[in-house]
PDB file of C-alpha atoms in Angstrom:
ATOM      1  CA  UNK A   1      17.698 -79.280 205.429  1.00  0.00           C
ATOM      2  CA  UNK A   2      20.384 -79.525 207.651  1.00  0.00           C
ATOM      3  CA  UNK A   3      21.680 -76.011 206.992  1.00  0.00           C
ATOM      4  CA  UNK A   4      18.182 -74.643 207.877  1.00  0.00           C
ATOM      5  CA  UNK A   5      18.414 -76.856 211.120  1.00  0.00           C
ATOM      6  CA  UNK A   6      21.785 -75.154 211.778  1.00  0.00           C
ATOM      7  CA  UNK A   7      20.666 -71.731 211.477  1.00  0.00           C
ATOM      8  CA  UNK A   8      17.236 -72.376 213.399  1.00  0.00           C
ATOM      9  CA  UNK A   9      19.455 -73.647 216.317  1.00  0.00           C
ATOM     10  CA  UNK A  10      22.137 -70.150 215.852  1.00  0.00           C
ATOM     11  CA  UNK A  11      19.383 -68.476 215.569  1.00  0.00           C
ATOM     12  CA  UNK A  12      17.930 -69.368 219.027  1.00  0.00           C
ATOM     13  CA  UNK A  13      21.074 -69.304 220.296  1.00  0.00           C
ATOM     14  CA  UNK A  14      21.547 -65.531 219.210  1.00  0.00           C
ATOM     15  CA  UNK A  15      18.048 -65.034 220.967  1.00  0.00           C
ATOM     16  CA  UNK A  16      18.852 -66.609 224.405  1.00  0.00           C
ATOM     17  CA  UNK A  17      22.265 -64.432 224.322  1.00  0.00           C
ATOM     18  CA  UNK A  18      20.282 -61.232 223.227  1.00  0.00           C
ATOM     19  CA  UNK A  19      17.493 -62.000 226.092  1.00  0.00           C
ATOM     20  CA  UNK A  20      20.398 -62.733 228.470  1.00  0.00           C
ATOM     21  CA  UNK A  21      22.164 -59.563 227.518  1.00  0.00           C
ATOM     22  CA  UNK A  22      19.319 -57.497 227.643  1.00  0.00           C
ATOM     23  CA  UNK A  23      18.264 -59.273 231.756  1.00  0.00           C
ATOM     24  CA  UNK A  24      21.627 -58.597 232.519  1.00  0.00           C
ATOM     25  CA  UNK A  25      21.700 -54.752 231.263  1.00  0.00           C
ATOM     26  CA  UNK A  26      18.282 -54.093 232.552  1.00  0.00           C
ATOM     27  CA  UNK A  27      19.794 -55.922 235.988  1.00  0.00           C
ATOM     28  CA  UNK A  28      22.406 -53.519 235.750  1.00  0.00           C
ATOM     29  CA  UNK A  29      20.833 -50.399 235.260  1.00  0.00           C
ATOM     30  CA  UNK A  30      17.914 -51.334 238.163  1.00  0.00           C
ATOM     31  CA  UNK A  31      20.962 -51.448 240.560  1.00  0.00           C
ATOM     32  CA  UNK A  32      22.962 -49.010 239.184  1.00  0.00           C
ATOM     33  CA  UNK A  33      19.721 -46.678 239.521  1.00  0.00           C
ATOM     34  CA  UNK A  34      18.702 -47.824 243.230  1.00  0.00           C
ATOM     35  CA  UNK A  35      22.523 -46.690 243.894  1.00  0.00           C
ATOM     36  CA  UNK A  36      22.383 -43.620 242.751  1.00  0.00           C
ATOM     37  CA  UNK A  37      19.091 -42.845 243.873  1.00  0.00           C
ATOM     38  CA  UNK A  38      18.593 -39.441 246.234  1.00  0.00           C
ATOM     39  CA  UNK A  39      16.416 -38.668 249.214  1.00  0.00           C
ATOM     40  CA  UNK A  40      15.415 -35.052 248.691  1.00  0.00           C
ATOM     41  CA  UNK A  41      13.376 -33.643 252.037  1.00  0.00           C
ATOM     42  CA  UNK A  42      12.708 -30.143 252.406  1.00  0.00           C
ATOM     43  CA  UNK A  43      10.433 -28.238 255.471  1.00  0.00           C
ATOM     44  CA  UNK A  44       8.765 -25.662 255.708  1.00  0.00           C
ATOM     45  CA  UNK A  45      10.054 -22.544 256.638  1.00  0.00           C
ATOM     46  CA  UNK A  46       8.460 -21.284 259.202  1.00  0.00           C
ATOM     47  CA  UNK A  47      11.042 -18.996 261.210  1.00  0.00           C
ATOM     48  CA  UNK A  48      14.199 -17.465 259.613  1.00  0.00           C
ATOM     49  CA  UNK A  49      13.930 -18.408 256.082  1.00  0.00           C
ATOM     50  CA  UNK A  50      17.423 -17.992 255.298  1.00  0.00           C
ATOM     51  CA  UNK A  51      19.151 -20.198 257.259  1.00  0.00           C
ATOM     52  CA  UNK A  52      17.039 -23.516 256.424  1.00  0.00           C
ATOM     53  CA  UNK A  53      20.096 -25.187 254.238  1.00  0.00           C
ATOM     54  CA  UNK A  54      22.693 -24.874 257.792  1.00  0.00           C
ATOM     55  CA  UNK A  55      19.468 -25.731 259.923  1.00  0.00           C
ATOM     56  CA  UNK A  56      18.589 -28.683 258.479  1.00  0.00           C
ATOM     57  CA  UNK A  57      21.996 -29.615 257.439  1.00  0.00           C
ATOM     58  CA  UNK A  58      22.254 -32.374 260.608  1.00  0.00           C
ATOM     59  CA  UNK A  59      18.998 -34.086 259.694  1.00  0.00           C
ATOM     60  CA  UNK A  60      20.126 -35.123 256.114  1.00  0.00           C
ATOM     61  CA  UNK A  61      23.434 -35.890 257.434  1.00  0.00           C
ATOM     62  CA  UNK A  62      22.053 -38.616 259.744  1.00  0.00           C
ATOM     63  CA  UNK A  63      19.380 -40.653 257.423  1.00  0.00           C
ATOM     64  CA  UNK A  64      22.316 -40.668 255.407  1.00  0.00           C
ATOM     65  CA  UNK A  65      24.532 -42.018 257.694  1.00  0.00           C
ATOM     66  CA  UNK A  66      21.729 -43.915 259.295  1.00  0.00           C
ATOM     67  CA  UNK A  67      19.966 -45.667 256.099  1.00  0.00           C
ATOM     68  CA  UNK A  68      23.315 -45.913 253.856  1.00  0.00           C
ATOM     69  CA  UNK A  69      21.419 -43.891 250.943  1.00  0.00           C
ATOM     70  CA  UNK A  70      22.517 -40.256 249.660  1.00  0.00           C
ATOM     71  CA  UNK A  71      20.009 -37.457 251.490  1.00  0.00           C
ATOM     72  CA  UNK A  72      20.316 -33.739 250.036  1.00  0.00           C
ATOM     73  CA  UNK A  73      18.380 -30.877 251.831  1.00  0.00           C
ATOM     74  CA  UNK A  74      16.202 -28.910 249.484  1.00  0.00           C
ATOM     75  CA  UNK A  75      14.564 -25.362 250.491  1.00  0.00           C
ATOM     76  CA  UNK A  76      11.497 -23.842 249.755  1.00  0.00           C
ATOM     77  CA  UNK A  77      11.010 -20.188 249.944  1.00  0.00           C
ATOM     78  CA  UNK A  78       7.123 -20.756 251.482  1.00  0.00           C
ATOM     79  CA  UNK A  79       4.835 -22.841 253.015  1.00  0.00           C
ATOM     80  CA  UNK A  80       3.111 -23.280 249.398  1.00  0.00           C
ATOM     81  CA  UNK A  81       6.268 -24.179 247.831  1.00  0.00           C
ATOM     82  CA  UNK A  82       6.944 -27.291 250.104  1.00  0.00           C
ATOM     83  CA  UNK A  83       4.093 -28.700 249.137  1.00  0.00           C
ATOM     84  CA  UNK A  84       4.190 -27.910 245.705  1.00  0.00           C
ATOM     85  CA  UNK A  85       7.790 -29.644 245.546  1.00  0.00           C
ATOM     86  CA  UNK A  86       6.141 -32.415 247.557  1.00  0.00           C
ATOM     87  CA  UNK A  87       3.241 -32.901 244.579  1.00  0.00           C
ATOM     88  CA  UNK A  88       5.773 -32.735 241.654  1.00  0.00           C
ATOM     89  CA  UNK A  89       8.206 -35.568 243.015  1.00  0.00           C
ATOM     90  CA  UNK A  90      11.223 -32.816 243.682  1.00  0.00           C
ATOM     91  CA  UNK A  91      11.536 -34.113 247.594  1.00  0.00           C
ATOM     92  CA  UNK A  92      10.294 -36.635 248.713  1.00  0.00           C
ATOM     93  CA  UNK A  93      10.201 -36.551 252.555  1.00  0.00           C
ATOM     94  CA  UNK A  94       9.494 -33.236 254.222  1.00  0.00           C
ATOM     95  CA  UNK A  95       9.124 -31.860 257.785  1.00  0.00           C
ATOM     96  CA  UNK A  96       5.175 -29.908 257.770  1.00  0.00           C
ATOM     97  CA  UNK A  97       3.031 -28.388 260.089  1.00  0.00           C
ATOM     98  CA  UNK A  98      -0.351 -30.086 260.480  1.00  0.00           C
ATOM     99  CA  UNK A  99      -2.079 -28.076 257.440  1.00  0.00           C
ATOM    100  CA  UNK A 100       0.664 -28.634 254.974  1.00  0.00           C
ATOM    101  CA  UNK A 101       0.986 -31.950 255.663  1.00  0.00           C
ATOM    102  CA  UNK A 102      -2.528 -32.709 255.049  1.00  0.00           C
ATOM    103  CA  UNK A 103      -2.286 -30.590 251.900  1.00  0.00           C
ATOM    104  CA  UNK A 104       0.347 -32.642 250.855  1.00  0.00           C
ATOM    105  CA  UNK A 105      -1.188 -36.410 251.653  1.00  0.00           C
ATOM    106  CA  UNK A 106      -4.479 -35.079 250.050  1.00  0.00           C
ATOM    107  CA  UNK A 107      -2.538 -34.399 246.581  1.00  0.00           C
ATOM    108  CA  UNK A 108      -0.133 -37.244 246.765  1.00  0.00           C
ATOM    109  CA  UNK A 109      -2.082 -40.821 247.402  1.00  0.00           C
ATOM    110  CA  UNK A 110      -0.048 -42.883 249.020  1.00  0.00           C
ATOM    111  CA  UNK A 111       1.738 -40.589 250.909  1.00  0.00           C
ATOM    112  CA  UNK A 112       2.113 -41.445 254.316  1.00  0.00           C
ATOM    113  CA  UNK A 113       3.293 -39.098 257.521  1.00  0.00           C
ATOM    114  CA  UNK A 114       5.700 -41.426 259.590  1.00  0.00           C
ATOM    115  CA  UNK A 115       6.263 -38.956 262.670  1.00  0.00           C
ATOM    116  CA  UNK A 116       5.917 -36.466 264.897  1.00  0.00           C
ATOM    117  CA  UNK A 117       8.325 -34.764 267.710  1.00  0.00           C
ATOM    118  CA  UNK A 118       6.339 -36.214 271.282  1.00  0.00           C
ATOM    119  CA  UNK A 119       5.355 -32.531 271.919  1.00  0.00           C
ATOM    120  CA  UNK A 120       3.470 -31.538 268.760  1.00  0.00           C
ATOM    121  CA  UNK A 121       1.060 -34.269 269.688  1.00  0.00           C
ATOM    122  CA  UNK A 122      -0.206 -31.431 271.585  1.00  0.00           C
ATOM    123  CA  UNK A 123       0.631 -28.679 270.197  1.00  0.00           C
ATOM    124  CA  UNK A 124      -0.980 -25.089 271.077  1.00  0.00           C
ATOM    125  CA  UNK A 125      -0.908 -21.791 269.413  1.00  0.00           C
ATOM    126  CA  UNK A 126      -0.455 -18.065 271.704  1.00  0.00           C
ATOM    127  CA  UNK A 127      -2.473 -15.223 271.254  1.00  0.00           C
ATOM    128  CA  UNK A 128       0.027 -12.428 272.138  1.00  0.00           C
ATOM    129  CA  UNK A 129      -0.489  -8.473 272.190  1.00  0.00           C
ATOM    130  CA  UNK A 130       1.675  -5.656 272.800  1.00  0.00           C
ATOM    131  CA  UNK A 131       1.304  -4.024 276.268  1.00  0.00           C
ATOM    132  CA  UNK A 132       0.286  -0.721 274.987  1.00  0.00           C
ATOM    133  CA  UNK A 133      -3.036  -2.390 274.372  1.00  0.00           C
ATOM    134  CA  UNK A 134      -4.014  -2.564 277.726  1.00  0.00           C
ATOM    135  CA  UNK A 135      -5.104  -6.019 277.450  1.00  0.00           C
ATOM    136  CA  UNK A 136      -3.640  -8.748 280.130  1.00  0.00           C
ATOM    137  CA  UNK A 137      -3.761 -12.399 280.591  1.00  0.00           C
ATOM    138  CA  UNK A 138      -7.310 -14.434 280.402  1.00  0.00           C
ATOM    139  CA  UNK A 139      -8.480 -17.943 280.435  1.00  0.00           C
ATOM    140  CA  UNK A 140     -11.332 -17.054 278.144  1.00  0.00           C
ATOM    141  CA  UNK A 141     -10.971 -16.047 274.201  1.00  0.00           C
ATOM    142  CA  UNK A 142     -10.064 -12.302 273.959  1.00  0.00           C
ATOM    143  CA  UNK A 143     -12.665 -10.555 272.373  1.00  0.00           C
ATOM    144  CA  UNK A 144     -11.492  -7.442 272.497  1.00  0.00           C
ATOM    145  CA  UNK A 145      -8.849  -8.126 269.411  1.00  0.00           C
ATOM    146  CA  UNK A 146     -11.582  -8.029 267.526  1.00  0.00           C
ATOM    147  CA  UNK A 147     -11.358  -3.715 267.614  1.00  0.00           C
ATOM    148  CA  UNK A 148      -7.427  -4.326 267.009  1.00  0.00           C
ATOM    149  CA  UNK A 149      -4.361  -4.256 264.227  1.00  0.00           C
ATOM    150  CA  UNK A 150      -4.088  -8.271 264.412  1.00  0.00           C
ATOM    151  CA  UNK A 151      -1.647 -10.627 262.182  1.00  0.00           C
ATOM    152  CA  UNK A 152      -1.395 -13.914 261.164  1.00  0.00           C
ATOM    153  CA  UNK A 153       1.995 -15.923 260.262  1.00  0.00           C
ATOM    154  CA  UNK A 154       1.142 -17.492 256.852  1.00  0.00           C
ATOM    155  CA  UNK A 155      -2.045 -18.801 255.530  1.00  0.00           C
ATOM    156  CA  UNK A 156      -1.055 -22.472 255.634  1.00  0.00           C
ATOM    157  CA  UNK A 157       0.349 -22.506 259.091  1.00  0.00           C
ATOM    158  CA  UNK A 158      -1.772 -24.289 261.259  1.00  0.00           C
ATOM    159  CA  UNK A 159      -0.399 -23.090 264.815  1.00  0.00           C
ATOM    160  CA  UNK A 160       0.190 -19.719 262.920  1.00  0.00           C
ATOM    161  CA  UNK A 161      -3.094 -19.604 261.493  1.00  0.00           C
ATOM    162  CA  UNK A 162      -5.527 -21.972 260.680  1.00  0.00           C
ATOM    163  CA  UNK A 163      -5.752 -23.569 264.519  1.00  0.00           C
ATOM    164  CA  UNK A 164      -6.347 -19.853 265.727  1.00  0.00           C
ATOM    165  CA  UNK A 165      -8.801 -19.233 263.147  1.00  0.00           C
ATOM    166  CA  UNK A 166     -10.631 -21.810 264.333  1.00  0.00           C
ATOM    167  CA  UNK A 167     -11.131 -21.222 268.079  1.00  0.00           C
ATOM    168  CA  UNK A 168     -11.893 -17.769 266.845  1.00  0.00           C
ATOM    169  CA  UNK A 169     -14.499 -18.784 264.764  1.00  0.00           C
ATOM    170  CA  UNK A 170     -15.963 -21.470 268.045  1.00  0.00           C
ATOM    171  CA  UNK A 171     -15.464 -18.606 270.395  1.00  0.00           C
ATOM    172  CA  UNK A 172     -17.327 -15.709 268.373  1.00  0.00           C
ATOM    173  CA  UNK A 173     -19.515 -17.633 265.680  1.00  0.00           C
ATOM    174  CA  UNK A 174     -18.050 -15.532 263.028  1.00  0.00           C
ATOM    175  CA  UNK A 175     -15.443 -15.797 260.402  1.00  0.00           C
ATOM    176  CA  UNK A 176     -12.540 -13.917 260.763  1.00  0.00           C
ATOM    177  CA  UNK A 177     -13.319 -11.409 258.110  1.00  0.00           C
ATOM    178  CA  UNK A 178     -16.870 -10.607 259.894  1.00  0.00           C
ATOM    179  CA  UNK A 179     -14.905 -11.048 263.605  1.00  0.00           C
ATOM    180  CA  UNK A 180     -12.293  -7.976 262.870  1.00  0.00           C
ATOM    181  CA  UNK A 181     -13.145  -4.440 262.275  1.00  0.00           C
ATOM    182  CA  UNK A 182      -9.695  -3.587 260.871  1.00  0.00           C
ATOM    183  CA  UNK A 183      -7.890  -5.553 258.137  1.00  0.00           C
ATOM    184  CA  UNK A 184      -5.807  -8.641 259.391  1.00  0.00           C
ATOM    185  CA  UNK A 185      -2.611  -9.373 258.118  1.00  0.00           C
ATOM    186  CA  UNK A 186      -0.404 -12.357 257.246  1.00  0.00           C
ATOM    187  CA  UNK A 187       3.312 -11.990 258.257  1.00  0.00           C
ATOM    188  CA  UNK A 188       4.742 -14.877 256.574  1.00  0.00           C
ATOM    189  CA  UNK A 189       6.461 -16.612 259.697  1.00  0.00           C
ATOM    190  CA  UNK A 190       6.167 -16.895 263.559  1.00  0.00           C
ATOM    191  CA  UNK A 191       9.122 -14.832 264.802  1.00  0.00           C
ATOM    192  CA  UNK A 192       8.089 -12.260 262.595  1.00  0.00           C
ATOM    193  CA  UNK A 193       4.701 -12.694 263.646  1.00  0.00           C
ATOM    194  CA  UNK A 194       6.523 -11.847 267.548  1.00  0.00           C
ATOM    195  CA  UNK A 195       8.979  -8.942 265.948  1.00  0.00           C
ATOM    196  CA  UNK A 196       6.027  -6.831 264.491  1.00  0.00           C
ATOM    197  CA  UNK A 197       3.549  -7.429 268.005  1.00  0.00           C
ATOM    198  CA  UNK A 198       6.501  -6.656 269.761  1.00  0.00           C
ATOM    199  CA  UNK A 199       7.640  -3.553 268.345  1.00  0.00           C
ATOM    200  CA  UNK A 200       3.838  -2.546 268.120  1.00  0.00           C
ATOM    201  CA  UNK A 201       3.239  -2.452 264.239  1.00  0.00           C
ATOM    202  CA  UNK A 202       0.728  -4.864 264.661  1.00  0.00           C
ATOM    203  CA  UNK A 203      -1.026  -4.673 268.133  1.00  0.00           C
ATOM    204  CA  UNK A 204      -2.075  -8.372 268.374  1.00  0.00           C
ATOM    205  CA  UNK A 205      -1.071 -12.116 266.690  1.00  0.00           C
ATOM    206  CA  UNK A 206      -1.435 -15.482 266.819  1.00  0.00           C
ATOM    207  CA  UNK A 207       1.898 -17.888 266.457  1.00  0.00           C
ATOM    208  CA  UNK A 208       3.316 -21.279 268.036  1.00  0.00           C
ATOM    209  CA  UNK A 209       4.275 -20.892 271.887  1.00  0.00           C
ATOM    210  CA  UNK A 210       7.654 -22.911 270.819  1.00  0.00           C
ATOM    211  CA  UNK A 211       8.286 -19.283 268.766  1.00  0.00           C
ATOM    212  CA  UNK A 212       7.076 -16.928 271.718  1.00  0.00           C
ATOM    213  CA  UNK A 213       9.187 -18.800 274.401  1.00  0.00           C
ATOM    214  CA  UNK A 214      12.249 -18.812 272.567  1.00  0.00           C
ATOM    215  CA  UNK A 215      12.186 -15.634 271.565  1.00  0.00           C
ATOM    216  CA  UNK A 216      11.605 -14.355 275.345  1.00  0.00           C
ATOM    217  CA  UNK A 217      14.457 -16.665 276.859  1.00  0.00           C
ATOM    218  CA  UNK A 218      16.711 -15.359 273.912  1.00  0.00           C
ATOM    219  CA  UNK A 219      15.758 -11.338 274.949  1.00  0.00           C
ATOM    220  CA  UNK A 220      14.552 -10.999 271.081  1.00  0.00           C
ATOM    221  CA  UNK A 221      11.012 -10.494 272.466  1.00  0.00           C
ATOM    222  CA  UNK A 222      10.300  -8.034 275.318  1.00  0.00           C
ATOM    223  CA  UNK A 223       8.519  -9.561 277.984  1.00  0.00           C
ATOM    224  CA  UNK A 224       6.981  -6.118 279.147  1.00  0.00           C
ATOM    225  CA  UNK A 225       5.790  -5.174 275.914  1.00  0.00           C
ATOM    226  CA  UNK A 226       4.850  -8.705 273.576  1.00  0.00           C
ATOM    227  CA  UNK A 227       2.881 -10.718 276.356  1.00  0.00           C
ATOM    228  CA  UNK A 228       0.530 -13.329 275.874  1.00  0.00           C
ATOM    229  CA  UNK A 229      -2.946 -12.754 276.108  1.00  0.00           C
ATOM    230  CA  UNK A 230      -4.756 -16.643 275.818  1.00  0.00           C
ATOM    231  CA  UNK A 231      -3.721 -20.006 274.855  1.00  0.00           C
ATOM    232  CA  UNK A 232      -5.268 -22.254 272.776  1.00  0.00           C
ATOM    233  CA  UNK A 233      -6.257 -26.354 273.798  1.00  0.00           C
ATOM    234  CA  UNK A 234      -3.909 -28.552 272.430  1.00  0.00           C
ATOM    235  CA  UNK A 235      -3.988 -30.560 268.830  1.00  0.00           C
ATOM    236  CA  UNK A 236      -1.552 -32.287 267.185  1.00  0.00           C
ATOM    237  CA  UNK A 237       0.889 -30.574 264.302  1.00  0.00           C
ATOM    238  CA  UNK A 238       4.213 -30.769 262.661  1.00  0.00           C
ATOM    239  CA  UNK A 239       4.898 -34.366 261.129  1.00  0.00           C
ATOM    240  CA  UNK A 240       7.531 -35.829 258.523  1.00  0.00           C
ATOM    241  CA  UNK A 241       5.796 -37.066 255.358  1.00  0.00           C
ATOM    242  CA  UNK A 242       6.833 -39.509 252.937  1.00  0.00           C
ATOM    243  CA  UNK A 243       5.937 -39.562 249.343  1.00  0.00           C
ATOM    244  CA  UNK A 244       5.612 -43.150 248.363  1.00  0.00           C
ATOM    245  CA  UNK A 245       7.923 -43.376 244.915  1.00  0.00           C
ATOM    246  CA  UNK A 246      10.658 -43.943 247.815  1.00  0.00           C
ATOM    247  CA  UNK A 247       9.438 -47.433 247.775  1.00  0.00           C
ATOM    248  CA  UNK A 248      10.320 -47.499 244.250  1.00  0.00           C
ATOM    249  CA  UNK A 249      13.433 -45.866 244.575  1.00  0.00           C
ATOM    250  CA  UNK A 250      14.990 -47.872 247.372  1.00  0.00           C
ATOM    251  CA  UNK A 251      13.279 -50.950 247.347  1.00  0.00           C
ATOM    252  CA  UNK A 252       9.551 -52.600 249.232  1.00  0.00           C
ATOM    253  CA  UNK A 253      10.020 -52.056 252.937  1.00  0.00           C
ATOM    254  CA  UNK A 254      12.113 -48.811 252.748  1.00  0.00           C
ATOM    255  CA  UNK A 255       9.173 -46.367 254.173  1.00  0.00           C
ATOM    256  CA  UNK A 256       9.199 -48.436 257.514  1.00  0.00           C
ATOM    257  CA  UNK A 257      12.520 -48.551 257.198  1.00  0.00           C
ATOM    258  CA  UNK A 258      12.536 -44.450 257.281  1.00  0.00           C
ATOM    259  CA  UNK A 259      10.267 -44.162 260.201  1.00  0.00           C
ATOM    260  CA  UNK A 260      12.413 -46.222 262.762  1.00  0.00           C
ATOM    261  CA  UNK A 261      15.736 -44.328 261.544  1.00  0.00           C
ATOM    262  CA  UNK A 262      13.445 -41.769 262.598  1.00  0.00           C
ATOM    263  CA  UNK A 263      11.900 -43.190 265.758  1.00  0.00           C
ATOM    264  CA  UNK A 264      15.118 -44.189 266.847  1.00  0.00           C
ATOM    265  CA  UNK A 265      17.090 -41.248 265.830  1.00  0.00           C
ATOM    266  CA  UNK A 266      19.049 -39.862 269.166  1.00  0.00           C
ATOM    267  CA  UNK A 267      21.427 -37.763 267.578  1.00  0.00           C
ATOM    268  CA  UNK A 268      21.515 -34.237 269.011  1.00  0.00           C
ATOM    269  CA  UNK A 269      22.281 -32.319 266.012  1.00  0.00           C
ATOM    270  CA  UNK A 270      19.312 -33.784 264.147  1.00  0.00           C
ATOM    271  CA  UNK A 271      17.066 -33.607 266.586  1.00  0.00           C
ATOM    272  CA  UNK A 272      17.982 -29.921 267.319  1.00  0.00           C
ATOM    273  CA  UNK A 273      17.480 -29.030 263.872  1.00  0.00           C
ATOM    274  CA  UNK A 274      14.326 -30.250 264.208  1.00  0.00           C
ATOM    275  CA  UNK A 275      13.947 -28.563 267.385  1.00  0.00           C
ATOM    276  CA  UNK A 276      12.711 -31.556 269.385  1.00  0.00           C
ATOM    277  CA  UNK A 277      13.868 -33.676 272.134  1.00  0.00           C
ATOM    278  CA  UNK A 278      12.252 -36.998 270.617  1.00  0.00           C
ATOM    279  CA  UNK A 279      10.438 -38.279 267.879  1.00  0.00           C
ATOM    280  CA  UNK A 280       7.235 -40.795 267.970  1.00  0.00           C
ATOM    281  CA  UNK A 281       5.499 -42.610 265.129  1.00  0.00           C
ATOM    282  CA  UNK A 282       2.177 -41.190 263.714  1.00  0.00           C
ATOM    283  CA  UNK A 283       0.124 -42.323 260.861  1.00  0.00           C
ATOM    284  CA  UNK A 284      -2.633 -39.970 258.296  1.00  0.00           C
ATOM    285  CA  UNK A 285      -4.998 -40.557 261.013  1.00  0.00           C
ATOM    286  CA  UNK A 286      -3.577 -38.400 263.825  1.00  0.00           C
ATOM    287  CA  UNK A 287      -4.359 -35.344 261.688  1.00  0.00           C
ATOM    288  CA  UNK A 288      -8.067 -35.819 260.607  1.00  0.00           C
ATOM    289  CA  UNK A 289      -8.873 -33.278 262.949  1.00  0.00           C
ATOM    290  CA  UNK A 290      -6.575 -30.804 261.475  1.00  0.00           C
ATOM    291  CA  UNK A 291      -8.432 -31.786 258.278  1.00  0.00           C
ATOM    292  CA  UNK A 292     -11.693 -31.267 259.594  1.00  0.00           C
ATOM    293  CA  UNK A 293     -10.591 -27.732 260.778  1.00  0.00           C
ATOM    294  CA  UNK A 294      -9.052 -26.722 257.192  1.00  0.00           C
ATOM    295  CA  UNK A 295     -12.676 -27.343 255.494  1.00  0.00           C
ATOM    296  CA  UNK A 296     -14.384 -24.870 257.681  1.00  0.00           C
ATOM    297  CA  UNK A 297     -11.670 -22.135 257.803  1.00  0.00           C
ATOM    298  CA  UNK A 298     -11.910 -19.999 254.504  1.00  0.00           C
ATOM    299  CA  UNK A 299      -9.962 -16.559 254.078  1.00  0.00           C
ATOM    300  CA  UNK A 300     -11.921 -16.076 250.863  1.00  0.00           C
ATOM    301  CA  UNK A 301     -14.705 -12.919 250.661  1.00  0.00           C
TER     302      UNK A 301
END
């Protein structure tokens, strides 16, 4: 009796020790795991796609610095592709335009957009045409593209493309497919978008005036031949975007946490990455009318 007594308590003993053991590795690897953990962000490349590693370089560089976590830059060929990285959990954070952002939030629940830069809460889109048009200047929609050899940037850009499509659609009534009486085309990007109107292979575009300006005060665009034709009313666009397994991967809090490194963020590099002079805190809600706008525009015949 006494030897079963003896083995009953060695027994328990061996239990506790194993249970300890096993609170202790699991402890272990937890921490060992949140240390390790990565912050992958990505944006979408919407001018020179070959130069988004050195570009955004600065950005990951100070959330690093900033949070104390390891931050890696990861590219995406397309506007498509950053939001397909977004969905499968291969970055987590990423800088989007309006549309892509709302793509992303709409496939990912949970996912939360934690800011803007203070301008692209009113963003606008040009309408630009080469010179040898004829056309000039107006305060009112430009019909007349409707006769002409117009491009797009990409399908998911929303100062590229969507946005435009829209005010197209409110000024004539008609899709874009009924509205043009040549072919439209999609040139991928905004400064391409500005090379092609500007060197007249497509007489007419649509892109973001951040694009157009810059390319004028840098002498890439020629002011008498790519001018712009109308501007757009203002809505709100680009955003960062969180996925929310970053709560999981460095602890409750850590998405709030992000959007004041953000908020506060006052580096120069970073912000010029991002091509922005400050950063503000947004929530899903700011873009519901970009949402709106993406269920009536349809490229499909």
């Amino acid at each position: 009796m006494k030897s079963i007594m003896v083995s009953a308590l060695l027994g328990g003993a061996a239990l506790s020790l194993l249970s300890s053991c096993g609170q202790k590795q699991e402890t272990e690897t937890t921490t060992t795991s949140k240390s390790d953990a990565v912050l992958r962000f990505s944006a979408i490349p919407d001018e020179d796609t070959t130069a988004q590693q050195a570009r955004f370089q600065p950005v990951a560089d100070y959330l690093s610095k900033k949070l104390g976590i390891k931050v890696e830059f990861v590219a995406s060929p397309n506007y498509g592709a950053s939001v397909q990285k977004f969905e499968g959990g291969d970055i987590q954070l990423a800088w989007f335009g309006g549309v892509t952002g709302v793509q992303a939030r709409q496939k990912v629940e949970g996912a939360q957009a934690l800011v803007s830069g203070e301008a692209d809460l009113k963003f606008k889109s040009y309408f630009i045409a080469n010179t040898s048009t004829g056309l000039t200047r107006s305060e009112s929609f430009p019909e007349a593209i409707k006769d002409l050899k117009f491009t797009y940037g990409s399908q998911n850009s929303t100062s590229g493309c969507i946005m435009p499509t829209h005010f197209l659609m409110e000024a004539s009534g008609k899709t874009p497919q009924d509205f043009f009486s040549k072919e439209f085309g999609f040139s991928g990007s905004h400064d391409k978008t500005a090379e092609l109107v500007n060197a007249g292979t497509f007489e007419a575009g649509a892109l973001n005036f951040k694009t157009y300006e810059k390319g004028i005060a840098s002498g890439k665009l020629d002011k008498e031949k790519c001018i712009v034709i109308w501007e757009t009313p203002t809505y709100a666009d680009y955003n960062m975007t969180a996925h929310p397994i970053l709560e999981e991967q460095f602890g409750a809090g850590f998405l709030k946490k992000l959007q004041t490194a953000l908020v506060e963020c006052d580096d120069p590099a970073a912000l010029g990455a991002l091509k922005r002079d400050k950063l503000v805190a947004v929530d899903n809600a700011t873009f519901d009318g970009i949402a709106s706008v993406m269920a009536k525009v349809n490229f499909k015949k």
